[in-house]
Amino acid sequence: MSGHPSWDVVVAGAGNAALCAACAARQEGARVLVLEKAPRELRGGNTRFTTGAMRFAYSSPEGVLALIPDLSPGERANVEVQPYGQDEFYNDLMRVTEGLADPDLSQLLVAESYPVIRWMTELGVRWELGAFQRAVQSGHRARFHAMIQSKGAGPGLSDQEFGIAEGLGVEIWYDAKLVGLVQDPASGRVVGVRVRRPDGISTLGAGAIVLGTGGFEANRELRVRYMGPKWDEVKVRGSRFDTGEGLMMALELGAQSIGQWSGAHSTPIAAESPDHGSLRLTDLTRRASYVYGLMVNEDAERFADEGEDFWPYTYAKMGSVVQGQPHRAAFQIFDQKGLPWIERAYYATSTPAEGDTIAELAEKLGLDPAKLSRTVDEFNRSIDPGAQANPWIRDGLATRGLEPAKSNWATRIDQPPYVGYPVTGGITFTFGGVKIDRRARVIDTEELPIAGLYAAGELTGGFFHFNYPGASGLTRGSVTGRIAGANAAREALGKPPWTS
Amino acid sequence: MDVLVCVQAVTHEPPRLVAGDGAPRFERRGRSVLNESDAYAVDTAVFFARRTGGRTTAVTVGPLAAQEVLYLALAKGANEALRVDAAAEPPLEVARALAAVVRRGRYDLVLTGVESSEALASAVGPALAGFLDWPFASAVQSIGVGVHDDHASVMRETGGGGRQQLSLALPAVLCVQSGIGRLSYPPAVRVLQARRQAIQSLAAAELGLEIAAVAPRATEAFAPRRDRDVELLEGSPAEIAVALCERIARARGLA
């Protein structure tokens, strides 16, 4: 567009997906501008609120260890890398999304998961073995399975990515909100953006645009519009800035909506959590250790299978279940057998209620003592007294004749003092989004790409339905971001499309 | 009677000719769908396995994208599905991989479709029978076999609309013709249930195979050459009729 300052590629958003896009575009030689709506101190979108973990498929232990060059030889010798091939990742995706995940996008995600982490490593992102892996320390061997974690968790990943982008020469504007996409009236191509900054609104030209503006989880009106009244009141686990404007702009240009628009990643979180993610707490408010105890609602009744699967495969849908309980409230109850297994975040950010009897615990949690005692008795009666759970495997230790069942790790709640944590639902990111193709071009309702428009990260639909396998959100962001950035740059510079 | 049914993923859209660096080649595109005659083979396999109290195992050789067709096989009633993680060509290597799968289990019958709608090579079934040294029939139109039978009675299609009735000792490899029975269309919910099942994959090495990339190298690939022209006549029906008569007359040398 003549008469306006212009860039080859403008990236809207500054989370993991957007910054991967910016770096990939810069590597192709494009002049890249990133528009971050938030002020500098709140930058980074939802990425800062994650654990910084990424799920990926690998074919060899060497391939995994190559990602962590700063492991000492001693550490290296003590890591047991358990296999996690592409088909296992794919099977996990299909299983937890109830078979609804888009096959093309799933194949792309799975196939590109290792290459993109390699690429990030080459760019300078540093990883560690991960604090929340399913089997972290068993005896003296650290077990590695399926996910790698960024140094410094989510804030660390975000800081590293900003540093890398700046080092590559990406220009980043803070307090710069995308308020419009500019289309060429004749061709329909997206040729620029309108940006609101503290000093006013301006128009910028762009060879191609990447939308990396996230979902609409922090927008109450859109939540209720697409997901229903259950989501009017909900705590937002991440960025307050993920309000869906970028997604709405794409829809307005005719982008095709795909995926589960009524669904979101949502987890149980501490009842006392702030309304939006806090940079001090990040994801420490997550309460996903219900697998080692039981969960009741305000009526002191159980309402979910706490042991359906390892928590990384159920936590992202459990928030929605909690959200559906009276007053969006639930209580996680542990005895001294389960307590050693719960995540450290529980201790770090909450003071639990404690009681030497279930009735006393109920009293402190504000529950009916007789009702809670009855629920716990029924639960205990459905389990063999001496049962010992094995948290490292799906041990099949299940309740008998109880509705709902607890399918794994069911042991009696019988060793006082008993401990209870009040929780509520927290929303992480929405699942509905725009359709993209294998080049991350935004596809319209006639199945044609919208020229000049790419999308990456949480506003892309079709990847997740009802649930997702833990730690695949950042992977989706990096995979789509890298592809979107590289292709946007190549389109802007008149080069052939990029395929890995 | 335990039946192994070998299926192949083909693409929904026809391959596109790509003239890149080096030799031109056909690029597969679009989503994976179950090859038509293999779909009939799955239904036939499920029918015989169920009738005789046995199990059906569906197998394909191909990349992760090929897994989609196994979900359909499961939805159609296969009890198990297995993918050999290797390229889906050339046919002899596919047959070698399938033979290794057959040897790992105990199957009374191996079924597959008569041909892939993509390659039209009809090679995998005969090669598989050859590697196994099992009796074989192609273009099978009907199969008769009972629980305690050690032979299958098979009707196959021959040239000129003929039929041939065979009796084959079991185990045998049969390549079924499209239309051998009525095709089942499983309800969408069954397909979704199938997609939630984990599908086992085996690397070629796990089957003791070294699948060599000995695909024949294409020296040339081309779309059909046009030796006639198409002309679109425009105008009112009367003008088009006049123009058409002129063309016919010219072609016959009358004008």
mmCIF file of N, CA, C and O in Angstrom, chain A residues 205-270:
data_model
loop_
_atom_site.group_PDB
_atom_site.id
_atom_site.type_symbol
_atom_site.label_atom_id
_atom_site.label_comp_id
_atom_site.label_asym_id
_atom_site.label_seq_id
_atom_site.Cartn_x
_atom_site.Cartn_y
_atom_site.Cartn_z
ATOM 1 N N GLY A 205 1.087 -0.875 5.786
ATOM 2 C CA GLY A 205 1.042 -1.841 4.699
ATOM 3 C C GLY A 205 1.787 -3.103 5.083
ATOM 4 O O GLY A 205 2.704 -3.073 5.900
ATOM 5 N N ALA A 206 1.378 -4.240 4.513
ATOM 6 C CA ALA A 206 2.058 -5.505 4.802
ATOM 7 C C ALA A 206 1.971 -6.422 3.596
ATOM 8 O O ALA A 206 0.929 -6.506 2.944
ATOM 9 N N GLY A 207 3.068 -7.103 3.300
ATOM 10 C CA GLY A 207 3.069 -8.090 2.226
ATOM 11 C C GLY A 207 2.217 -9.286 2.592
ATOM 12 O O GLY A 207 1.602 -9.923 1.734
ATOM 13 N N ALA A 208 2.202 -9.614 3.873
ATOM 14 C CA ALA A 208 1.343 -10.689 4.376
ATOM 15 C C ALA A 208 1.183 -10.478 5.873
ATOM 16 O O ALA A 208 2.027 -9.843 6.509
ATOM 17 N N ILE A 209 0.090 -10.997 6.398
ATOM 18 C CA ILE A 209 -0.222 -10.799 7.818
ATOM 19 C C ILE A 209 -0.400 -12.149 8.492
ATOM 20 O O ILE A 209 -1.023 -13.054 7.932
ATOM 21 N N VAL A 210 0.175 -12.287 9.674
ATOM 22 C CA VAL A 210 -0.045 -13.490 10.469
ATOM 23 C C VAL A 210 -0.860 -13.100 11.700
ATOM 24 O O VAL A 210 -0.438 -12.239 12.472
ATOM 25 N N LEU A 211 -2.018 -13.727 11.860
ATOM 26 C CA LEU A 211 -2.810 -13.521 13.068
ATOM 27 C C LEU A 211 -2.362 -14.536 14.112
ATOM 28 O O LEU A 211 -2.464 -15.741 13.903
ATOM 29 N N GLY A 212 -1.859 -14.024 15.224
ATOM 30 C CA GLY A 212 -1.471 -14.907 16.328
ATOM 31 C C GLY A 212 -2.037 -14.326 17.609
ATOM 32 O O GLY A 212 -1.339 -14.202 18.607
ATOM 33 N N THR A 213 -3.309 -13.961 17.525
ATOM 34 C CA THR A 213 -3.920 -13.155 18.586
ATOM 35 C C THR A 213 -4.675 -13.978 19.624
ATOM 36 O O THR A 213 -5.336 -13.409 20.489
ATOM 37 N N GLY A 214 -4.595 -15.310 19.526
ATOM 38 C CA GLY A 214 -5.177 -16.144 20.571
ATOM 39 C C GLY A 214 -6.680 -16.332 20.434
ATOM 40 O O GLY A 214 -7.303 -15.891 19.466
ATOM 41 N N GLY A 215 -7.237 -17.010 21.432
ATOM 42 C CA GLY A 215 -8.669 -17.307 21.438
ATOM 43 C C GLY A 215 -9.460 -16.180 22.082
ATOM 44 O O GLY A 215 -8.985 -15.054 22.192
ATOM 45 N N PHE A 216 -10.692 -16.509 22.519
ATOM 46 C CA PHE A 216 -11.568 -15.478 23.075
ATOM 47 C C PHE A 216 -11.924 -15.754 24.528
ATOM 48 O O PHE A 216 -12.919 -15.276 25.050
ATOM 49 N N GLU A 217 -11.059 -16.532 25.208
ATOM 50 C CA GLU A 217 -11.404 -16.957 26.569
ATOM 51 C C GLU A 217 -11.527 -15.806 27.558
ATOM 52 O O GLU A 217 -12.203 -15.928 28.572
ATOM 53 N N ALA A 218 -10.883 -14.665 27.278
ATOM 54 C CA ALA A 218 -10.966 -13.545 28.223
ATOM 55 C C ALA A 218 -12.057 -12.552 27.824
ATOM 56 O O ALA A 218 -12.092 -11.439 28.335
ATOM 57 N N ASN A 219 -12.915 -12.947 26.896
ATOM 58 C CA ASN A 219 -13.991 -12.069 26.456
ATOM 59 C C ASN A 219 -15.328 -12.669 26.894
ATOM 60 O O ASN A 219 -15.809 -13.652 26.330
ATOM 61 N N ARG A 220 -15.895 -12.091 27.922
ATOM 62 C CA ARG A 220 -17.112 -12.650 28.518
ATOM 63 C C ARG A 220 -18.244 -12.763 27.492
ATOM 64 O O ARG A 220 -18.928 -13.785 27.416
ATOM 65 N N GLU A 221 -18.404 -11.732 26.699
ATOM 66 C CA GLU A 221 -19.520 -11.724 25.743
ATOM 67 C C GLU A 221 -19.347 -12.845 24.714
ATOM 68 O O GLU A 221 -20.281 -13.581 24.414
ATOM 69 N N LEU A 222 -18.136 -13.005 24.174
ATOM 70 C CA LEU A 222 -17.919 -14.062 23.183
ATOM 71 C C LEU A 222 -18.024 -15.449 23.822
ATOM 72 O O LEU A 222 -18.519 -16.386 23.211
ATOM 73 N N ARG A 223 -17.574 -15.562 25.052
ATOM 74 C CA ARG A 223 -17.693 -16.852 25.760
ATOM 75 C C ARG A 223 -19.151 -17.280 25.836
ATOM 76 O O ARG A 223 -19.500 -18.410 25.528
ATOM 77 N N VAL A 224 -19.993 -16.346 26.264
ATOM 78 C CA VAL A 224 -21.409 -16.700 26.403
ATOM 79 C C VAL A 224 -22.025 -16.915 25.026
ATOM 80 O O VAL A 224 -22.810 -17.843 24.825
ATOM 81 N N ARG A 225 -21.618 -16.101 24.055
ATOM 82 C CA ARG A 225 -22.182 -16.215 22.710
ATOM 83 C C ARG A 225 -21.900 -17.603 22.125
ATOM 84 O O ARG A 225 -22.760 -18.241 21.565
ATOM 85 N N TYR A 226 -20.664 -18.050 22.252
ATOM 86 C CA TYR A 226 -20.292 -19.301 21.591
ATOM 87 C C TYR A 226 -20.358 -20.522 22.507
ATOM 88 O O TYR A 226 -20.557 -21.631 22.039
ATOM 89 N N MET A 227 -20.143 -20.320 23.803
ATOM 90 C CA MET A 227 -20.006 -21.493 24.680
ATOM 91 C C MET A 227 -21.173 -21.650 25.643
ATOM 92 O O MET A 227 -21.303 -22.692 26.272
ATOM 93 N N GLY A 228 -21.979 -20.634 25.785
ATOM 94 C CA GLY A 228 -23.164 -20.774 26.622
ATOM 95 C C GLY A 228 -23.019 -20.145 27.987
ATOM 96 O O GLY A 228 -21.927 -19.748 28.408
ATOM 97 N N PRO A 229 -24.139 -20.073 28.711
ATOM 98 C CA PRO A 229 -24.187 -19.322 29.972
ATOM 99 C C PRO A 229 -23.285 -19.878 31.069
ATOM 100 O O PRO A 229 -22.918 -19.150 31.991
ATOM 101 N N LYS A 230 -22.936 -21.142 30.947
ATOM 102 C CA LYS A 230 -22.056 -21.730 31.962
ATOM 103 C C LYS A 230 -20.739 -20.965 32.071
ATOM 104 O O LYS A 230 -20.060 -21.012 33.087
ATOM 105 N N TRP A 231 -20.389 -20.281 30.977
ATOM 106 C CA TRP A 231 -19.065 -19.653 30.902
ATOM 107 C C TRP A 231 -19.107 -18.147 31.140
ATOM 108 O O TRP A 231 -18.124 -17.453 30.921
ATOM 109 N N ASP A 232 -20.257 -17.661 31.614
ATOM 110 C CA ASP A 232 -20.361 -16.243 31.921
ATOM 111 C C ASP A 232 -19.375 -15.901 33.049
ATOM 112 O O ASP A 232 -18.471 -15.084 32.903
ATOM 113 N N GLU A 233 -19.573 -16.583 34.178
ATOM 114 C CA GLU A 233 -18.653 -16.416 35.306
ATOM 115 C C GLU A 233 -17.604 -17.514 35.232
ATOM 116 O O GLU A 233 -17.937 -18.698 35.355
ATOM 117 N N VAL A 234 -16.383 -17.160 34.998
ATOM 118 C CA VAL A 234 -15.306 -18.158 35.046
ATOM 119 C C VAL A 234 -14.001 -17.418 35.256
ATOM 120 O O VAL A 234 -13.845 -16.271 34.820
ATOM 121 N N LYS A 235 -13.102 -18.059 35.928
ATOM 122 C CA LYS A 235 -11.797 -17.437 36.107
ATOM 123 C C LYS A 235 -10.935 -17.736 34.880
ATOM 124 O O LYS A 235 -10.923 -18.864 34.387
ATOM 125 N N VAL A 236 -10.249 -16.729 34.402
ATOM 126 C CA VAL A 236 -9.373 -16.885 33.245
ATOM 127 C C VAL A 236 -7.983 -17.217 33.756
ATOM 128 O O VAL A 236 -7.426 -16.480 34.562
ATOM 129 N N ARG A 237 -7.450 -18.353 33.311
ATOM 130 C CA ARG A 237 -6.153 -18.786 33.836
ATOM 131 C C ARG A 237 -4.996 -17.973 33.280
ATOM 132 O O ARG A 237 -3.934 -17.911 33.878
ATOM 133 N N GLY A 238 -5.211 -17.432 32.071
ATOM 134 C CA GLY A 238 -4.085 -16.792 31.406
ATOM 135 C C GLY A 238 -4.298 -15.309 31.196
ATOM 136 O O GLY A 238 -4.875 -14.611 32.036
ATOM 137 N N SER A 239 -3.855 -14.864 30.021
ATOM 138 C CA SER A 239 -3.803 -13.441 29.714
ATOM 139 C C SER A 239 -5.190 -12.812 29.640
ATOM 140 O O SER A 239 -6.100 -13.359 29.043
ATOM 141 N N ARG A 240 -5.323 -11.623 30.215
ATOM 142 C CA ARG A 240 -6.578 -10.879 30.127
ATOM 143 C C ARG A 240 -6.757 -10.289 28.735
ATOM 144 O O ARG A 240 -7.796 -9.731 28.403
ATOM 145 N N PHE A 241 -5.709 -10.360 27.900
ATOM 146 C CA PHE A 241 -5.754 -9.709 26.595
ATOM 147 C C PHE A 241 -6.294 -10.618 25.487
ATOM 148 O O PHE A 241 -6.453 -10.184 24.361
ATOM 149 N N ASP A 242 -6.563 -11.885 25.816
ATOM 150 C CA ASP A 242 -7.048 -12.810 24.776
ATOM 151 C C ASP A 242 -8.554 -12.651 24.613
ATOM 152 O O ASP A 242 -9.342 -13.474 25.075
ATOM 153 N N THR A 243 -8.940 -11.581 23.927
ATOM 154 C CA THR A 243 -10.354 -11.240 23.852
ATOM 155 C C THR A 243 -10.954 -11.470 22.469
ATOM 156 O O THR A 243 -12.068 -11.042 22.190
ATOM 157 N N GLY A 244 -10.210 -12.111 21.574
ATOM 158 C CA GLY A 244 -10.814 -12.645 20.354
ATOM 159 C C GLY A 244 -11.010 -11.692 19.193
ATOM 160 O O GLY A 244 -11.609 -12.067 18.188
ATOM 161 N N GLU A 245 -10.495 -10.454 19.280
ATOM 162 C CA GLU A 245 -10.759 -9.527 18.168
ATOM 163 C C GLU A 245 -10.142 -10.011 16.855
ATOM 164 O O GLU A 245 -10.753 -9.874 15.785
ATOM 165 N N GLY A 246 -8.945 -10.554 16.919
ATOM 166 C CA GLY A 246 -8.285 -11.031 15.699
ATOM 167 C C GLY A 246 -9.110 -12.120 15.033
ATOM 168 O O GLY A 246 -9.294 -12.145 13.811
ATOM 169 N N LEU A 247 -9.621 -13.019 15.851
ATOM 170 C CA LEU A 247 -10.447 -14.112 15.355
ATOM 171 C C LEU A 247 -11.708 -13.556 14.679
ATOM 172 O O LEU A 247 -12.094 -13.985 13.585
ATOM 173 N N MET A 248 -12.334 -12.572 15.322
ATOM 174 C CA MET A 248 -13.555 -11.991 14.755
ATOM 175 C C MET A 248 -13.264 -11.281 13.430
ATOM 176 O O MET A 248 -14.058 -11.334 12.500
ATOM 177 N N MET A 249 -12.092 -10.617 13.348
ATOM 178 C CA MET A 249 -11.732 -9.938 12.088
ATOM 179 C C MET A 249 -11.593 -10.955 10.963
ATOM 180 O O MET A 249 -12.008 -10.706 9.827
ATOM 181 N N ALA A 250 -10.994 -12.100 11.275
ATOM 182 C CA ALA A 250 -10.822 -13.130 10.246
ATOM 183 C C ALA A 250 -12.188 -13.645 9.795
ATOM 184 O O ALA A 250 -12.435 -13.819 8.595
ATOM 185 N N LEU A 251 -13.093 -13.872 10.743
ATOM 186 C CA LEU A 251 -14.430 -14.349 10.378
ATOM 187 C C LEU A 251 -15.138 -13.331 9.492
ATOM 188 O O LEU A 251 -15.833 -13.680 8.546
ATOM 189 N N GLU A 252 -14.934 -12.056 9.827
ATOM 190 C CA GLU A 252 -15.574 -11.005 9.042
ATOM 191 C C GLU A 252 -15.094 -11.017 7.586
ATOM 192 O O GLU A 252 -15.837 -10.709 6.675
ATOM 193 N N LEU A 253 -13.845 -11.410 7.368
ATOM 194 C CA LEU A 253 -13.326 -11.493 6.004
ATOM 195 C C LEU A 253 -13.761 -12.778 5.318
ATOM 196 O O LEU A 253 -13.357 -13.066 4.197
ATOM 197 N N GLY A 254 -14.535 -13.598 6.002
ATOM 198 C CA GLY A 254 -15.032 -14.819 5.371
ATOM 199 C C GLY A 254 -14.292 -16.073 5.776
ATOM 200 O O GLY A 254 -14.498 -17.136 5.185
ATOM 201 N N ALA A 255 -13.425 -15.974 6.771
ATOM 202 C CA ALA A 255 -12.696 -17.173 7.205
ATOM 203 C C ALA A 255 -13.681 -18.234 7.680
ATOM 204 O O ALA A 255 -14.714 -17.930 8.266
ATOM 205 N N GLN A 256 -13.316 -19.482 7.406
ATOM 206 C CA GLN A 256 -14.166 -20.601 7.788
ATOM 207 C C GLN A 256 -13.934 -20.942 9.262
ATOM 208 O O GLN A 256 -12.797 -21.078 9.697
ATOM 209 N N SER A 257 -15.041 -21.080 10.008
ATOM 210 C CA SER A 257 -14.911 -21.465 11.413
ATOM 211 C C SER A 257 -14.890 -22.980 11.498
ATOM 212 O O SER A 257 -15.731 -23.648 10.906
ATOM 213 N N ILE A 258 -13.900 -23.539 12.189
ATOM 214 C CA ILE A 258 -13.911 -24.989 12.381
ATOM 215 C C ILE A 258 -13.547 -25.321 13.824
ATOM 216 O O ILE A 258 -13.156 -24.457 14.610
ATOM 217 N N GLY A 259 -13.696 -26.589 14.160
ATOM 218 C CA GLY A 259 -13.372 -27.040 15.507
ATOM 219 C C GLY A 259 -14.560 -26.863 16.432
ATOM 220 O O GLY A 259 -15.675 -26.593 15.997
ATOM 221 N N GLN A 260 -14.289 -26.997 17.715
ATOM 222 C CA GLN A 260 -15.370 -27.001 18.701
ATOM 223 C C GLN A 260 -15.523 -25.613 19.314
ATOM 224 O O GLN A 260 -14.837 -25.261 20.263
ATOM 225 N N TRP A 261 -16.475 -24.863 18.807
ATOM 226 C CA TRP A 261 -16.656 -23.481 19.264
ATOM 227 C C TRP A 261 -17.283 -23.413 20.644
ATOM 228 O O TRP A 261 -17.254 -22.377 21.290
ATOM 229 N N SER A 262 -17.878 -24.501 21.101
ATOM 230 C CA SER A 262 -18.470 -24.472 22.438
ATOM 231 C C SER A 262 -17.503 -25.041 23.469
ATOM 232 O O SER A 262 -17.866 -25.203 24.620
ATOM 233 N N GLY A 263 -16.291 -25.344 23.047
ATOM 234 C CA GLY A 263 -15.366 -26.016 23.956
ATOM 235 C C GLY A 263 -14.130 -25.196 24.251
ATOM 236 O O GLY A 263 -13.764 -24.291 23.500
ATOM 237 N N ALA A 264 -13.508 -25.525 25.360
ATOM 238 C CA ALA A 264 -12.286 -24.825 25.747
ATOM 239 C C ALA A 264 -11.436 -25.734 26.613
ATOM 240 O O ALA A 264 -11.940 -26.660 27.251
ATOM 241 N N HIS A 265 -10.154 -25.432 26.615
ATOM 242 C CA HIS A 265 -9.253 -26.031 27.585
ATOM 243 C C HIS A 265 -9.578 -25.379 28.911
ATOM 244 O O HIS A 265 -9.509 -24.152 29.044
ATOM 245 N N SER A 266 -9.985 -26.175 29.886
ATOM 246 C CA SER A 266 -10.280 -25.571 31.176
ATOM 247 C C SER A 266 -9.989 -26.570 32.276
ATOM 248 O O SER A 266 -10.253 -27.761 32.139
ATOM 249 N N THR A 267 -9.384 -26.092 33.337
ATOM 250 C CA THR A 267 -8.892 -26.984 34.383
ATOM 251 C C THR A 267 -9.449 -26.548 35.736
ATOM 252 O O THR A 267 -9.845 -25.401 35.902
ATOM 253 N N PRO A 268 -9.475 -27.472 36.698
ATOM 254 C CA PRO A 268 -9.759 -27.026 38.057
ATOM 255 C C PRO A 268 -8.622 -26.106 38.515
ATOM 256 O O PRO A 268 -7.446 -26.396 38.245
ATOM 257 N N ILE A 269 -8.983 -25.006 39.151
ATOM 258 C CA ILE A 269 -7.957 -24.133 39.726
ATOM 259 C C ILE A 269 -8.359 -23.778 41.157
ATOM 260 O O ILE A 269 -9.520 -23.939 41.538
ATOM 261 N N ALA A 270 -7.393 -23.287 41.911
ATOM 262 C CA ALA A 270 -7.655 -22.910 43.301
ATOM 263 C C ALA A 270 -8.810 -21.922 43.352
ATOM 264 O O ALA A 270 -8.857 -20.975 42.561
#
